Amino acid sequence: MTRPGSSFCTSPRLSGTILALALALGASACDKGSSASAAPEDGAAGQDAVPSAGGEAYRYADDFTLTAETKLEVDLTTSEGSGAAELQARSQIEAKPAGDKLEVHGKLIELVDFTGSGNLDPEFMKKQAEEQGQTDFDFLAELRASEAWSIVDHKGETDDDATKGLPQNQGSDDSGADFGLFELPDLPAVDLEVGKTVTLPTYEEPRQMPFGEIPMEIDESWTLRGIDESGGKHIAEFDVTVEGSGATELSGQGQTAMISSLEESAFTIFFDIDAGLPVSISGYSQSETTIDAGGQSFSFATNSELETTYSVGAAAPAPAETAPAEDAAGAPAEDAPAE
């Protein structure tokens, strides 16, 4: 399952409160569904339809360029404080064939707005980084310069090994802060009927965290709300809900830590079946993680809301920043006196 923000949350440069921010943005940005296969289950209860592998109508095109406009709101509560952030950004996403998969390149074109408070205030994060010896940390600068390459299948699922093997990712320390802006919504790998909900068999999926990997048990459901055929197109509307829970014990440097995590998300995806391209995704996500180690406990909980719309074609360049007009002496220019 593709999780936006995953590359950001594994950044080794982030620690302390900055680590908490990374987890907030990675773990709560959103679960966009899964391309996990769904074999039928006999006697499955609480389902409107029995899942069956398929969903061939829902797959990404082989070659495309998109402009993505994203709004993201995040609330973070930790044992060390709380914070909130709002982001608006415009990105470009390009995909080209890579064998039977796609190579995806994403680049932030314009950071329209970022406001943060509490633990998510950029100045607070910078101060925390400096106290831990990271004198060159500039969160907003890294965000504006963010760029990423990945290998995904035609359902949007990331191939982690192939992604790590890309030349552009060699020598990378995963220190980028991209908020998952360049990740495509996952698409259903099951056949769907309008108005019927399909619940996939529970499956296990690892969650990559800066401190290790948590095996999660995932319950996922898809509903095809309808297909809009106006304008000569076929735009499918999906609802996807995901619930997950997991726990693990990690050891290192003579210490042991117990880590547990809960997550929940619900999103609506509009997808152009004919073009093989996303139209929009919107929804919410929640997560809570607890770490117990050495008789101490640390926890963080996140809530987020995401809205992204996609348009076909390359993104227009960001508008140039203009400085206030000044006269030759360096003072602001004054209006000429009336005659």
XYZ file of C-alpha atoms in Angstrom:
339
model
C 0.000 0.000 0.000
C 1.402 3.352 -0.979
C 1.606 5.743 1.943
C 2.233 9.361 1.089
C 5.003 10.845 3.112
C 6.771 7.531 3.644
C 10.085 8.804 2.255
C 9.888 11.824 4.541
C 9.111 9.873 7.699
C 12.193 7.680 7.299
C 14.595 10.599 7.136
C 17.629 9.887 9.344
C 18.215 13.616 9.760
C 15.014 14.051 11.727
C 15.061 13.440 15.468
C 13.306 14.501 18.653
C 10.427 16.784 17.893
C 11.408 16.819 14.222
C 11.069 13.038 14.216
C 7.572 13.467 15.595
C 6.773 15.821 12.739
C 8.094 13.301 10.248
C 5.900 10.600 11.723
C 2.901 12.895 11.636
C 3.313 13.684 7.995
C 4.197 10.165 6.979
C 1.796 8.151 9.075
C -1.216 10.405 8.834
C -1.044 11.968 5.409
C -3.317 9.235 4.045
C -3.759 5.651 3.048
C -4.851 5.801 -0.552
C -5.924 2.212 -0.822
C -4.032 -0.885 -1.831
C -3.221 -2.888 -4.887
C -2.977 -6.036 -2.772
C -4.523 -8.997 -4.530
C -7.881 -10.167 -3.240
C -8.682 -13.848 -3.495
C -12.316 -14.803 -2.743
C -13.167 -15.864 0.796
C -15.936 -18.391 1.306
C -18.514 -17.395 3.865
C -17.095 -13.931 4.475
C -19.518 -11.963 6.578
C -20.518 -8.315 6.398
C -19.777 -7.900 2.705
C -22.067 -6.705 -0.033
C -19.928 -8.453 -2.620
C -17.314 -11.202 -2.609
C -13.855 -9.882 -3.598
C -12.282 -11.321 -6.712
C -8.988 -10.444 -8.333
C -9.377 -8.158 -11.313
C -10.020 -4.453 -11.575
C -8.370 -4.326 -15.004
C -10.447 -1.276 -15.916
C -8.652 0.705 -13.209
C -5.001 1.089 -14.158
C -2.624 3.949 -14.861
C -1.589 4.898 -18.379
C 1.946 4.114 -19.544
C 3.121 7.684 -20.069
C 1.738 10.916 -18.611
C 2.477 14.274 -16.997
C 0.219 15.740 -14.316
C -0.010 18.917 -12.287
C -1.132 18.199 -8.721
C -2.597 20.884 -6.457
C -2.655 19.782 -2.829
C -4.110 21.088 0.413
C -3.099 19.279 3.594
C -3.995 19.940 7.229
C -2.235 18.063 10.032
C -2.817 18.062 13.789
C -0.169 16.419 15.956
C -0.339 15.486 19.641
C 2.690 13.973 21.365
C 3.927 13.325 24.888
C 6.176 16.370 24.405
C 3.594 18.804 23.076
C 1.292 19.441 20.156
C 1.216 21.294 16.878
C -0.728 21.966 13.715
C 0.188 22.724 10.123
C -1.519 23.681 6.877
C 0.113 23.272 3.498
C -0.819 24.254 -0.037
C 1.472 23.186 -2.853
C 1.622 22.679 -6.607
C 3.657 19.767 -7.935
C 4.471 18.082 -11.223
C 4.287 14.297 -11.591
C 5.744 12.566 -14.647
C 5.472 8.844 -15.419
C 7.122 6.765 -18.126
C 7.368 3.009 -18.805
C 9.895 1.002 -16.783
C 9.492 -2.574 -17.979
C 6.026 -3.673 -16.927
C 5.892 -0.844 -14.373
C 6.228 2.938 -14.285
C 9.047 5.251 -13.301
C 7.534 8.257 -11.541
C 9.338 11.565 -11.070
C 7.799 14.196 -8.831
C 8.971 17.735 -8.210
C 7.518 20.545 -6.134
C 6.869 23.522 -8.408
C 5.423 26.005 -5.931
C 4.953 26.061 -2.180
C 1.862 28.230 -2.166
C 1.592 28.374 1.613
C 2.841 26.686 4.760
C 1.783 27.709 8.248
C 2.716 25.820 11.375
C 2.187 26.265 15.098
C 3.528 24.569 18.206
C 5.728 21.596 17.403
C 5.061 22.124 13.706
C 6.295 25.718 13.578
C 9.312 25.783 11.198
C 11.232 28.055 13.584
C 10.583 25.689 16.476
C 11.784 22.739 14.374
C 14.908 24.650 13.375
C 15.697 25.428 17.007
C 15.234 21.791 17.989
C 17.520 20.704 15.151
C 20.219 23.170 16.182
C 20.102 21.860 19.748
C 20.865 18.408 18.341
C 23.743 19.613 16.196
C 21.887 19.952 12.862
C 22.915 23.508 12.138
C 22.014 23.335 8.448
C 18.392 22.230 8.907
C 15.913 24.465 7.045
C 12.581 22.703 6.759
C 10.923 25.131 4.342
C 13.981 25.239 2.070
C 14.039 21.444 1.894
C 10.324 21.362 1.172
C 10.622 23.885 -1.664
C 13.465 21.860 -3.200
C 11.810 18.468 -2.744
C 11.987 15.973 -5.596
C 11.529 12.199 -5.737
C 11.827 9.192 -8.054
C 10.021 5.884 -7.625
C 8.949 2.708 -9.404
C 5.249 1.837 -9.166
C 2.962 -0.668 -10.824
C -0.107 0.287 -12.843
C -2.195 0.314 -9.657
C 0.042 2.912 -8.009
C 1.740 0.459 -5.625
C 5.393 1.316 -4.965
C 8.098 -1.273 -5.636
C 10.455 -0.460 -2.770
C 13.425 -2.520 -4.004
C 13.225 -1.156 -7.552
C 12.850 2.361 -6.200
C 15.982 2.019 -4.069
C 17.839 0.759 -7.139
C 17.145 3.833 -9.268
C 20.305 5.801 -10.157
C 18.707 9.002 -8.853
C 18.320 7.432 -5.409
C 21.901 6.205 -5.040
C 23.655 7.938 -2.184
C 20.392 9.477 -1.020
C 19.864 9.762 2.724
C 16.079 10.065 2.360
C 16.261 13.475 3.980
C 13.745 15.111 1.684
C 10.573 16.630 3.084
C 8.028 16.002 0.368
C 4.843 15.238 2.362
C 4.015 12.491 -0.126
C 3.086 15.122 -2.686
C 4.328 13.013 -5.574
C 2.567 9.733 -4.806
C -0.326 8.527 -6.934
C -3.566 7.231 -5.382
C -3.667 3.455 -5.287
C -6.342 1.836 -7.441
C -8.560 -1.194 -6.684
C -7.230 -4.567 -7.778
C -10.705 -6.094 -7.587
C -13.772 -6.015 -9.809
C -16.416 -3.629 -8.458
C -20.145 -3.150 -8.988
C -21.845 0.200 -8.521
C -23.214 0.592 -5.005
C -21.626 -2.566 -3.588
C -18.820 -2.623 -1.045
C -16.004 -5.142 -1.438
C -13.947 -5.932 1.663
C -10.562 -7.495 1.031
C -9.304 -10.378 3.178
C -7.208 -9.085 6.077
C -3.566 -8.881 5.023
C -0.252 -7.943 6.614
C 1.883 -5.036 5.484
C 5.004 -3.523 7.068
C 5.121 0.118 8.118
C 8.540 1.708 7.770
C 9.370 4.019 10.673
C 12.643 5.839 11.446
C 13.205 3.455 14.342
C 12.282 0.234 12.536
C 9.497 -1.711 10.878
C 6.063 -2.466 12.314
C 4.036 -5.374 10.863
C 0.461 -4.157 10.454
C -2.728 -6.143 9.900
C -4.847 -4.237 7.393
C -8.587 -4.321 6.720
C -9.553 -2.533 3.522
C -12.838 -1.918 1.720
C -13.689 -0.450 -1.688
C -16.999 0.915 -2.955
C -17.709 2.024 -6.515
C -20.140 4.926 -6.050
C -20.767 5.401 -9.732
C -19.343 6.180 -13.164
C -20.020 9.604 -14.653
C -20.288 9.304 -18.439
C -21.020 12.948 -19.173
C -18.705 14.826 -21.505
C -17.761 11.676 -23.362
C -15.604 10.409 -20.470
C -15.962 7.630 -17.906
C -15.064 9.018 -14.475
C -15.247 6.405 -11.711
C -15.884 7.474 -8.100
C -14.419 5.174 -5.435
C -14.620 5.210 -1.663
C -11.829 3.374 0.142
C -11.560 2.809 3.897
C -8.557 1.330 5.652
C -8.058 0.242 9.259
C -4.802 -1.157 10.586
C -3.172 -2.254 13.829
C 0.168 -3.747 14.734
C 2.863 -4.123 17.354
C 6.474 -5.238 17.484
C 9.503 -5.420 19.746
C 12.725 -3.804 18.592
C 16.150 -4.274 20.145
C 19.384 -2.382 19.732
C 22.369 -1.130 21.730
C 21.332 -3.242 24.705
C 17.816 -1.796 24.865
C 14.401 -3.146 23.963
C 11.332 -1.149 22.934
C 7.720 -2.178 22.427
C 5.969 -0.276 19.656
C 2.262 -0.403 18.857
C 0.267 1.479 16.248
C -3.356 2.034 15.208
C -4.530 3.774 12.025
C -7.711 4.604 10.185
C -8.425 6.434 6.935
C -11.237 7.075 4.477
C -10.828 8.623 1.031
C -12.790 9.326 -2.114
C -10.974 8.939 -5.429
C -12.152 10.111 -8.854
C -10.415 8.305 -11.732
C -10.639 8.807 -15.498
C -10.968 5.237 -16.780
C -10.464 6.142 -20.454
C -7.307 8.203 -19.890
C -5.965 6.051 -17.065
C -5.386 9.134 -14.898
C -6.479 10.379 -11.463
C -8.834 13.335 -11.250
C -8.852 13.948 -7.494
C -8.503 12.432 -4.040
C -9.879 13.750 -0.745
C -10.402 12.407 2.750
C -9.024 12.047 6.248
C -6.590 9.879 8.165
C -5.885 9.218 11.838
C -3.100 7.331 13.578
C -1.749 6.697 17.053
C 1.621 5.171 17.947
C 3.038 4.314 21.377
C 6.654 3.478 22.212
C 7.571 1.879 25.574
C 11.273 1.579 26.342
C 13.385 1.588 29.488
C 10.405 2.222 31.725
C 9.428 5.304 29.739
C 6.562 5.792 27.321
C 6.258 8.119 24.351
C 3.178 8.477 22.179
C 1.999 10.563 19.267
C -1.378 10.860 17.583
C -2.174 12.542 14.298
C -5.229 13.676 12.413
C -5.067 14.958 8.863
C -7.259 16.026 5.984
C -6.078 15.882 2.379
C -7.410 17.253 -0.886
C -5.550 16.912 -4.197
C -6.771 17.666 -7.698
C -4.904 16.622 -10.856
C -4.804 18.240 -14.275
C -3.159 16.883 -17.407
C 0.028 18.594 -18.555
C 3.155 20.173 -17.153
C 2.871 22.638 -14.308
C 3.396 26.305 -15.055
C 6.512 27.776 -13.416
C 6.094 29.350 -10.003
C 5.570 33.107 -10.164
C 8.760 35.085 -9.604
C 9.087 36.830 -6.285
C 9.296 40.603 -6.674
C 11.016 42.922 -4.233
C 9.486 46.310 -3.314
C 10.502 49.098 -5.691
C 13.305 51.269 -4.369
C 14.931 54.465 -5.585
C 18.600 54.768 -6.421
C 19.432 55.654 -2.806
C 17.810 52.445 -1.605
C 14.721 54.077 -0.097
C 11.192 53.112 -1.205
C 10.073 55.061 -4.226
C 7.621 57.909 -3.591
C 4.839 59.130 -5.827
C 5.750 62.201 -7.872
C 4.196 65.389 -6.487
C 1.143 66.650 -8.275
C 1.754 69.690 -10.435
